[in-house]
Amino acid sequence: MNKKKKPFLGMPAPLGYVPGLGRGATGFTTRSDIGPARDANDPVDDRHAPPGKRTVGDQMKKNQAADDDDEDLNDTNYDEFNGYAGSLFSSGPYEKDDEEADAIYAALDKRMDERRKERREQREKEEIEKYRMERPKIQQQFSDLKRKLAEVTEEEWLSIPEVGDARNKRQRSPRYEKLTPVPDSFFAKHLQTGENHTSVDPRQTQFGGLNTPYPGGLNTPYPGGMTPGLMTPGTGELDMRKIGQARNTLMDMRLSQVSDSVSGQTVVDPKGYLTDLNSMIPTHGGDINDIKKARLLLKSVRETNPHHPPAWIASARLEEVTGKLQVARNLIMKGTEMCPKSEDVWLEAARLQPGDTAKAVVAQAVRHLPQSVRIYIRAAELETDIRAKKRVLRKALEHVPNSVRLWKAAVELEEPEDARIMLSRAVECCPTSVELWLALARLETYENARKVLNKARENIPTDRHIWVTAAKLEEANGNTQMVEKIIDRAITSLRANGVEINREQWIQDAEECDRAGSVATCQAVMRAVIGIGIEEEDRKHTWMEDADSCVAHNALECARAIYAYALQVFPSKKSVWLRAAYFEKNHGTRESLEALLQRAVAHCPKAEVLWLMGAKSKWLAGDVPAARSILALAFQVFMKSVKLEWVLGDTAAAQELSEEALRHYEDFAKLWMMTGQMLEQQGLTEKARDAYTQGLKKCPHSTPLWLLLSRLEEKIGQLTRARAILEKSRLKNPKNPGLWLESVRLEYRAGLKNIANTLMAKALQECPNSGVLWSEAIFLEARPQRKTKSVDALKKCEHDPHVLLAVAKLFWSERKITKAREWFHRTVKIDSDLGDAWAFFYKFELQHGTEEQQEEVKKRCENAEPRHGELWCAVSKDITNWQRKIGEILVLVASRLKNTF
């Protein structure tokens, strides 16, 4: 027995053995397992099969139908809850009751699905978001790096090294075959080495050389290598001189073909030569096969219908695009023969032909189409001389006298006097042309222009431009009282002739009049049409939109007319007066603003802002007595009167005015505050406390009064009393962030940081969405915990400017300059009225920005004109700074800020 032979060879396989199962080589099927492939149309093996079963495809269809009909009642297809996977009664008849039952079940399934739809969609959305967070795309992973590409400069981009070539040296720099011209001396040297001889050297025959005894050796009866080639007789050398002479002769012949036989100078035009070369380059971008197909198709169209003008035009343009201009000209001229009455064909032929030929083509076209305006216009365009153009157009007007286009073209070439004469004839031939009538009116004198416009209205009673022109004519000649009458008559006449008054078109005409300087006409048009087609309840809103639109179109007089009309209709509307006043402030003069405000306070005596605007206008102009007189007339603006005397240094007069005002308006908190501040400024602490206390009795919900009283007690050292006042204020004004903030700061200033933190926690519980409190809470924390606190603040108050400002200051304290600047931009964008944000932003740029960035922040602040902010108001409302502008206040506030955070 061989030891190398395996003991199991020749033995039967064990039960359940599958060959290759251990190494996974199972599960495949070969062709031998399933038999040879059969086509569906192959006949079956049974020769006597009935019809419908004689092919393999028929048998397969029958077997498939049988499988579908059989119910799968196997145990593996059964589930305890759902039953069988298929239908147990699929073989039974499907009746109407079954259809109704299926519809009911489908409706129930749909109803149940809708009830769970929102939860399912929410769950799917959360799963998708979770999946995307756990497995982000490659694009998302590198998104931050892509954003940083915007910061790459051009020099950095150009300095990026190129990717090296990974091929080997032989592939990178292949050695190309080099061809070097061989000199003539080489040919002369080696010519003799291959020279043939016709005789044998006697020495060769003597020593038994080539003289062999066999016949037919090299000594043949035929001549050997003696050919009449380049060998010269007698020398056997290559004659290079003759070759050079022949080459020179050939070159002379070629040059003589392009030279002048008389002067010997070249007649080759280099520019023309390049032009010819360019003409040989196809200018089309299509495939040559497409052009051939289009050419064949157009040829078929021409042959089928030779009198179809578009076919000839398209064929000519196809050849023009492909660069065959002469073929295009021939085709279009053939088209003029086949379609002599087609205007388009003649115009295309004139376009394709050169100058003089084009004139001949147009002349021929005129003979066939003497009434064609376009051909006459083309003929005039082909003429270069003005006199020739005039002659062509006048000839055209003889044949087509009612063409407005021809008259306009002819008039444009004439001098003013000749143009007036031609227009007189033109309006007779074309009485319905508004443009000709208006052109004639512009060239006539005032009296004649009025007659012309009257005739125009008689001939064209439905056109509004004639009426508007008449109104502009009267205004230009100083007859402004007629403008209103003409516009009113225009509206009446146009309506009588069935013309619908389009409000938008008339407003556009008014804006054009405004731009042309016809102010009276534009205002008259606005007054006439501004109320047409508008519902009564929509008038105010629509008119304000119209005024804004006119301002946007730089039609200021139109906007002024709209405001004037709106104020006549709504004389007691404060909002309309305010809009008109702001319009005059931005686009008018100081005199017009003051005149408007005088009318405004007469109609709206209780509108405080109108009184203040009038007084401020006088005040800024330096007319203090006039400002006093205006404020004296306004019973509701005692406060401004008090402030005026206060800033002028007359404290006694200011106190008298405040006492008088308090007798009339004792529930006006600002008057109590100003009274207490004046007394506090004079050092009368007890009287100031009494003023604040009395004010709080009348105005218990005034937060600034509580704060002033508390700070007064703190300033004189009464910390306990200040704390009690703030507690009392919080009881009377619950959920007030300002009072809570002052309480926290009071304890912090007193050095009681633990109590301050406790109060802040209570404040955030009572006012969880207060951005002011959250911004203060961030900096109450120690530096390591500030970032966490800022995240909590942003979750609660995402868009609060105080929180955003605190985050910006936090980045600033960590020296993250770029992020700090970004958050400062966000803060001033969300609330541009917060002066504290502008002050911190400006301070930041002073320390870390350039001069351009500092000026930009300052300019943006001046445009925003902020009015609020704790630190801002402390400076802007200081009596000593009442004359300072926004930019100066910004610098003052920024100078007082310290980086204590």
PDB file of C-alpha atoms in Angstrom, residues 55-252:
ATOM      1  CA  THR A  55     -43.435  26.240 -28.809  1.00  0.00           C
ATOM      2  CA  VAL A  56     -41.246  26.602 -25.720  1.00  0.00           C
ATOM      3  CA  GLY A  57     -42.688  30.079 -25.026  1.00  0.00           C
ATOM      4  CA  ASP A  58     -46.248  28.711 -24.948  1.00  0.00           C
ATOM      5  CA  GLN A  59     -45.258  26.048 -22.413  1.00  0.00           C
ATOM      6  CA  MET A  60     -43.513  28.629 -20.208  1.00  0.00           C
ATOM      7  CA  LYS A  61     -46.570  30.920 -20.193  1.00  0.00           C
ATOM      8  CA  LYS A  62     -48.806  28.031 -19.224  1.00  0.00           C
ATOM      9  CA  ASN A  63     -46.535  26.941 -16.379  1.00  0.00           C
ATOM     10  CA  GLN A  64     -46.263  30.507 -15.052  1.00  0.00           C
ATOM     11  CA  ALA A  65     -50.043  30.940 -15.056  1.00  0.00           C
ATOM     12  CA  ALA A  66     -50.411  27.643 -13.221  1.00  0.00           C
ATOM     13  CA  ASP A  67     -47.913  28.784 -10.590  1.00  0.00           C
ATOM     14  CA  ASP A  68     -49.790  32.039 -10.080  1.00  0.00           C
ATOM     15  CA  ASP A  69     -53.115  30.293  -9.670  1.00  0.00           C
ATOM     16  CA  ASP A  70     -51.821  27.776  -7.133  1.00  0.00           C
ATOM     17  CA  GLU A  71     -52.176  28.871  -3.546  1.00  0.00           C
ATOM     18  CA  ASP A  72     -49.007  28.582  -1.491  1.00  0.00           C
ATOM     19  CA  LEU A  73     -50.300  26.852   1.665  1.00  0.00           C
ATOM     20  CA  ASN A  74     -46.896  25.755   2.882  1.00  0.00           C
ATOM     21  CA  ASP A  75     -46.159  26.130   6.601  1.00  0.00           C
ATOM     22  CA  THR A  76     -43.175  28.311   5.833  1.00  0.00           C
ATOM     23  CA  ASN A  77     -45.551  30.841   4.241  1.00  0.00           C
ATOM     24  CA  TYR A  78     -47.758  31.030   7.360  1.00  0.00           C
ATOM     25  CA  ASP A  79     -47.514  33.563  10.169  1.00  0.00           C
ATOM     26  CA  GLU A  80     -49.473  33.343  13.437  1.00  0.00           C
ATOM     27  CA  PHE A  81     -50.437  37.030  13.367  1.00  0.00           C
ATOM     28  CA  ASN A  82     -50.736  37.820   9.638  1.00  0.00           C
ATOM     29  CA  GLY A  83     -51.759  34.367   8.383  1.00  0.00           C
ATOM     30  CA  TYR A  84     -50.682  33.234   4.935  1.00  0.00           C
ATOM     31  CA  ALA A  85     -48.599  35.667   2.901  1.00  0.00           C
ATOM     32  CA  GLY A  86     -50.794  35.223  -0.162  1.00  0.00           C
ATOM     33  CA  SER A  87     -54.552  35.267  -0.566  1.00  0.00           C
ATOM     34  CA  LEU A  88     -56.370  32.087   0.334  1.00  0.00           C
ATOM     35  CA  PHE A  89     -59.229  32.962  -1.988  1.00  0.00           C
ATOM     36  CA  SER A  90     -57.337  34.295  -5.018  1.00  0.00           C
ATOM     37  CA  SER A  91     -58.821  31.574  -7.175  1.00  0.00           C
ATOM     38  CA  GLY A  92     -62.364  32.529  -6.236  1.00  0.00           C
ATOM     39  CA  PRO A  93     -64.535  35.076  -8.087  1.00  0.00           C
ATOM     40  CA  TYR A  94     -63.982  38.794  -7.267  1.00  0.00           C
ATOM     41  CA  GLU A  95     -67.462  40.240  -6.714  1.00  0.00           C
ATOM     42  CA  LYS A  96     -68.820  43.722  -5.967  1.00  0.00           C
ATOM     43  CA  ASP A  97     -69.007  42.987  -2.221  1.00  0.00           C
ATOM     44  CA  ASP A  98     -65.317  42.133  -2.246  1.00  0.00           C
ATOM     45  CA  GLU A  99     -64.534  45.410  -4.005  1.00  0.00           C
ATOM     46  CA  GLU A 100     -66.497  47.437  -1.419  1.00  0.00           C
ATOM     47  CA  ALA A 101     -64.796  45.593   1.444  1.00  0.00           C
ATOM     48  CA  ASP A 102     -61.363  46.258  -0.057  1.00  0.00           C
ATOM     49  CA  ALA A 103     -62.235  49.978  -0.421  1.00  0.00           C
ATOM     50  CA  ILE A 104     -63.338  50.189   3.228  1.00  0.00           C
ATOM     51  CA  TYR A 105     -60.184  48.461   4.457  1.00  0.00           C
ATOM     52  CA  ALA A 106     -58.044  50.701   2.242  1.00  0.00           C
ATOM     53  CA  ALA A 107     -59.746  53.819   3.683  1.00  0.00           C
ATOM     54  CA  LEU A 108     -59.150  52.533   7.233  1.00  0.00           C
ATOM     55  CA  ASP A 109     -55.482  51.857   6.459  1.00  0.00           C
ATOM     56  CA  LYS A 110     -55.125  55.324   4.990  1.00  0.00           C
ATOM     57  CA  ARG A 111     -56.807  56.917   8.029  1.00  0.00           C
ATOM     58  CA  MET A 112     -54.578  55.027  10.458  1.00  0.00           C
ATOM     59  CA  ASP A 113     -51.521  55.923   8.405  1.00  0.00           C
ATOM     60  CA  GLU A 114     -52.424  59.657   8.517  1.00  0.00           C
ATOM     61  CA  ARG A 115     -52.752  59.552  12.303  1.00  0.00           C
ATOM     62  CA  ARG A 116     -49.213  58.263  12.624  1.00  0.00           C
ATOM     63  CA  LYS A 117     -47.835  60.235   9.712  1.00  0.00           C
ATOM     64  CA  GLU A 118     -46.487  63.246  11.659  1.00  0.00           C
ATOM     65  CA  ARG A 119     -44.796  61.111  14.284  1.00  0.00           C
ATOM     66  CA  ARG A 120     -43.346  58.790  11.659  1.00  0.00           C
ATOM     67  CA  GLU A 121     -42.039  61.659   9.550  1.00  0.00           C
ATOM     68  CA  GLN A 122     -40.570  63.362  12.634  1.00  0.00           C
ATOM     69  CA  ARG A 123     -38.885  60.122  13.676  1.00  0.00           C
ATOM     70  CA  GLU A 124     -37.521  59.556  10.162  1.00  0.00           C
ATOM     71  CA  LYS A 125     -36.248  63.136  10.063  1.00  0.00           C
ATOM     72  CA  GLU A 126     -34.479  62.713  13.417  1.00  0.00           C
ATOM     73  CA  GLU A 127     -32.952  59.414  12.301  1.00  0.00           C
ATOM     74  CA  ILE A 128     -31.695  60.993   9.066  1.00  0.00           C
ATOM     75  CA  GLU A 129     -30.196  63.950  10.936  1.00  0.00           C
ATOM     76  CA  LYS A 130     -28.560  61.605  13.450  1.00  0.00           C
ATOM     77  CA  TYR A 131     -27.189  59.454  10.636  1.00  0.00           C
ATOM     78  CA  ARG A 132     -25.808  62.498   8.824  1.00  0.00           C
ATOM     79  CA  MET A 133     -24.188  63.788  12.028  1.00  0.00           C
ATOM     80  CA  GLU A 134     -22.560  60.424  12.687  1.00  0.00           C
ATOM     81  CA  ARG A 135     -21.554  59.803   9.071  1.00  0.00           C
ATOM     82  CA  PRO A 136     -21.046  63.167   7.372  1.00  0.00           C
ATOM     83  CA  LYS A 137     -20.197  63.337   3.704  1.00  0.00           C
ATOM     84  CA  ILE A 138     -16.699  64.107   2.539  1.00  0.00           C
ATOM     85  CA  GLN A 139     -18.004  67.412   1.181  1.00  0.00           C
ATOM     86  CA  GLN A 140     -19.362  68.384   4.624  1.00  0.00           C
ATOM     87  CA  GLN A 141     -16.136  67.380   6.390  1.00  0.00           C
ATOM     88  CA  PHE A 142     -14.133  69.800   4.264  1.00  0.00           C
ATOM     89  CA  SER A 143     -16.702  72.630   4.209  1.00  0.00           C
ATOM     90  CA  ASP A 144     -14.757  74.722   6.734  1.00  0.00           C
ATOM     91  CA  LEU A 145     -11.612  74.347   4.656  1.00  0.00           C
ATOM     92  CA  LYS A 146     -13.514  75.386   1.547  1.00  0.00           C
ATOM     93  CA  ARG A 147     -14.725  78.539   3.282  1.00  0.00           C
ATOM     94  CA  LYS A 148     -11.143  79.385   4.186  1.00  0.00           C
ATOM     95  CA  LEU A 149     -10.244  79.292   0.477  1.00  0.00           C
ATOM     96  CA  ALA A 150     -11.888  82.726   0.215  1.00  0.00           C
ATOM     97  CA  GLU A 151      -9.068  84.115   2.335  1.00  0.00           C
ATOM     98  CA  VAL A 152      -6.328  82.767   0.030  1.00  0.00           C
ATOM     99  CA  THR A 153      -4.643  85.587  -1.861  1.00  0.00           C
ATOM    100  CA  GLU A 154      -3.682  85.430  -5.500  1.00  0.00           C
ATOM    101  CA  GLU A 155       0.027  85.247  -4.630  1.00  0.00           C
ATOM    102  CA  GLU A 156      -0.552  82.289  -2.280  1.00  0.00           C
ATOM    103  CA  TRP A 157      -2.617  80.516  -4.919  1.00  0.00           C
ATOM    104  CA  LEU A 158       0.066  80.990  -7.566  1.00  0.00           C
ATOM    105  CA  SER A 159       2.766  79.764  -5.170  1.00  0.00           C
ATOM    106  CA  ILE A 160       1.093  76.330  -4.787  1.00  0.00           C
ATOM    107  CA  PRO A 161       3.452  73.796  -6.469  1.00  0.00           C
ATOM    108  CA  GLU A 162       2.220  71.865  -9.471  1.00  0.00           C
ATOM    109  CA  VAL A 163       1.604  68.130  -9.200  1.00  0.00           C
ATOM    110  CA  GLY A 164       4.638  66.196 -10.413  1.00  0.00           C
ATOM    111  CA  ASP A 165       4.599  63.722 -13.292  1.00  0.00           C
ATOM    112  CA  ALA A 166       4.588  60.172 -11.940  1.00  0.00           C
ATOM    113  CA  ARG A 167       5.821  58.606 -15.194  1.00  0.00           C
ATOM    114  CA  ASN A 168       9.385  57.426 -15.605  1.00  0.00           C
ATOM    115  CA  LYS A 169      12.040  59.498 -17.296  1.00  0.00           C
ATOM    116  CA  ARG A 170      11.691  57.794 -20.674  1.00  0.00           C
ATOM    117  CA  GLN A 171       7.924  58.436 -20.758  1.00  0.00           C
ATOM    118  CA  ARG A 172       8.259  62.016 -19.504  1.00  0.00           C
ATOM    119  CA  SER A 173      10.891  63.052 -22.028  1.00  0.00           C
ATOM    120  CA  PRO A 174      10.795  60.725 -25.029  1.00  0.00           C
ATOM    121  CA  ARG A 175      13.595  61.012 -27.527  1.00  0.00           C
ATOM    122  CA  TYR A 176      12.140  62.168 -30.788  1.00  0.00           C
ATOM    123  CA  GLU A 177      13.670  61.254 -34.095  1.00  0.00           C
ATOM    124  CA  LYS A 178      15.986  64.002 -35.278  1.00  0.00           C
ATOM    125  CA  LEU A 179      16.383  64.674 -38.979  1.00  0.00           C
ATOM    126  CA  THR A 180      19.501  66.641 -39.936  1.00  0.00           C
ATOM    127  CA  PRO A 181      19.900  67.895 -43.538  1.00  0.00           C
ATOM    128  CA  VAL A 182      22.962  66.361 -45.190  1.00  0.00           C
ATOM    129  CA  PRO A 183      25.396  68.790 -46.888  1.00  0.00           C
ATOM    130  CA  ASP A 184      26.191  68.515 -50.589  1.00  0.00           C
ATOM    131  CA  SER A 185      29.823  67.626 -49.862  1.00  0.00           C
ATOM    132  CA  PHE A 186      28.652  64.375 -48.269  1.00  0.00           C
ATOM    133  CA  PHE A 187      26.920  63.285 -51.456  1.00  0.00           C
ATOM    134  CA  ALA A 188      29.964  64.267 -53.538  1.00  0.00           C
ATOM    135  CA  LYS A 189      32.322  62.322 -51.264  1.00  0.00           C
ATOM    136  CA  HIS A 190      30.333  59.092 -51.149  1.00  0.00           C
ATOM    137  CA  LEU A 191      29.232  59.114 -54.761  1.00  0.00           C
ATOM    138  CA  GLN A 192      32.505  57.660 -56.012  1.00  0.00           C
ATOM    139  CA  THR A 193      32.526  54.842 -53.430  1.00  0.00           C
ATOM    140  CA  GLY A 194      29.514  53.273 -55.066  1.00  0.00           C
ATOM    141  CA  GLU A 195      30.662  54.014 -58.693  1.00  0.00           C
ATOM    142  CA  ASN A 196      30.293  51.215 -61.282  1.00  0.00           C
ATOM    143  CA  HIS A 197      33.063  50.298 -63.760  1.00  0.00           C
ATOM    144  CA  THR A 198      32.636  48.841 -67.243  1.00  0.00           C
ATOM    145  CA  SER A 199      36.127  47.224 -67.522  1.00  0.00           C
ATOM    146  CA  VAL A 200      38.122  44.712 -65.467  1.00  0.00           C
ATOM    147  CA  ASP A 201      41.512  45.503 -64.070  1.00  0.00           C
ATOM    148  CA  PRO A 202      44.204  43.357 -65.747  1.00  0.00           C
ATOM    149  CA  ARG A 203      45.556  42.479 -62.321  1.00  0.00           C
ATOM    150  CA  GLN A 204      42.313  40.830 -61.456  1.00  0.00           C
ATOM    151  CA  THR A 205      42.426  38.547 -64.471  1.00  0.00           C
ATOM    152  CA  GLN A 206      46.060  37.719 -63.864  1.00  0.00           C
ATOM    153  CA  PHE A 207      45.438  36.435 -60.335  1.00  0.00           C
ATOM    154  CA  GLY A 208      42.178  34.678 -61.127  1.00  0.00           C
ATOM    155  CA  GLY A 209      39.821  37.414 -60.062  1.00  0.00           C
ATOM    156  CA  LEU A 210      36.331  37.794 -61.425  1.00  0.00           C
ATOM    157  CA  ASN A 211      37.064  36.012 -64.719  1.00  0.00           C
ATOM    158  CA  THR A 212      35.301  32.717 -63.960  1.00  0.00           C
ATOM    159  CA  PRO A 213      35.031  29.782 -66.318  1.00  0.00           C
ATOM    160  CA  TYR A 214      31.282  29.711 -65.989  1.00  0.00           C
ATOM    161  CA  PRO A 215      29.276  31.613 -68.511  1.00  0.00           C
ATOM    162  CA  GLY A 216      26.747  34.077 -67.258  1.00  0.00           C
ATOM    163  CA  GLY A 217      28.924  35.560 -64.550  1.00  0.00           C
ATOM    164  CA  LEU A 218      29.061  39.286 -63.912  1.00  0.00           C
ATOM    165  CA  ASN A 219      30.248  39.808 -67.440  1.00  0.00           C
ATOM    166  CA  THR A 220      26.777  39.874 -68.979  1.00  0.00           C
ATOM    167  CA  PRO A 221      25.826  41.139 -72.403  1.00  0.00           C
ATOM    168  CA  TYR A 222      23.651  43.733 -70.782  1.00  0.00           C
ATOM    169  CA  PRO A 223      25.077  47.077 -69.639  1.00  0.00           C
ATOM    170  CA  GLY A 224      25.674  47.137 -65.898  1.00  0.00           C
ATOM    171  CA  GLY A 225      25.236  50.090 -63.507  1.00  0.00           C
ATOM    172  CA  MET A 226      25.863  52.623 -66.293  1.00  0.00           C
ATOM    173  CA  THR A 227      22.709  54.791 -66.100  1.00  0.00           C
ATOM    174  CA  PRO A 228      22.124  58.284 -67.431  1.00  0.00           C
ATOM    175  CA  GLY A 229      21.272  59.596 -63.915  1.00  0.00           C
ATOM    176  CA  LEU A 230      22.903  62.445 -62.107  1.00  0.00           C
ATOM    177  CA  MET A 231      26.333  61.478 -63.315  1.00  0.00           C
ATOM    178  CA  THR A 232      27.868  63.911 -65.712  1.00  0.00           C
ATOM    179  CA  PRO A 233      29.542  62.459 -68.778  1.00  0.00           C
ATOM    180  CA  GLY A 234      33.227  62.117 -68.435  1.00  0.00           C
ATOM    181  CA  THR A 235      33.542  62.983 -64.737  1.00  0.00           C
ATOM    182  CA  GLY A 236      31.192  60.664 -62.796  1.00  0.00           C
ATOM    183  CA  GLU A 237      30.456  63.452 -60.230  1.00  0.00           C
ATOM    184  CA  LEU A 238      27.155  64.974 -59.048  1.00  0.00           C
ATOM    185  CA  ASP A 239      26.712  68.442 -60.597  1.00  0.00           C
ATOM    186  CA  MET A 240      25.460  70.490 -57.583  1.00  0.00           C
ATOM    187  CA  ARG A 241      25.792  73.763 -59.458  1.00  0.00           C
ATOM    188  CA  LYS A 242      23.112  72.857 -61.985  1.00  0.00           C
ATOM    189  CA  ILE A 243      20.768  71.729 -59.207  1.00  0.00           C
ATOM    190  CA  GLY A 244      21.147  75.145 -57.537  1.00  0.00           C
ATOM    191  CA  GLN A 245      20.490  76.926 -60.844  1.00  0.00           C
ATOM    192  CA  ALA A 246      17.319  74.922 -61.414  1.00  0.00           C
ATOM    193  CA  ARG A 247      16.098  75.724 -57.931  1.00  0.00           C
ATOM    194  CA  ASN A 248      16.695  79.435 -58.455  1.00  0.00           C
ATOM    195  CA  THR A 249      14.911  79.335 -61.813  1.00  0.00           C
ATOM    196  CA  LEU A 250      11.848  77.724 -60.240  1.00  0.00           C
ATOM    197  CA  MET A 251      11.748  80.338 -57.474  1.00  0.00           C
ATOM    198  CA  ASP A 252      11.987  83.171 -60.037  1.00  0.00           C
TER     199      ASP A 252
END
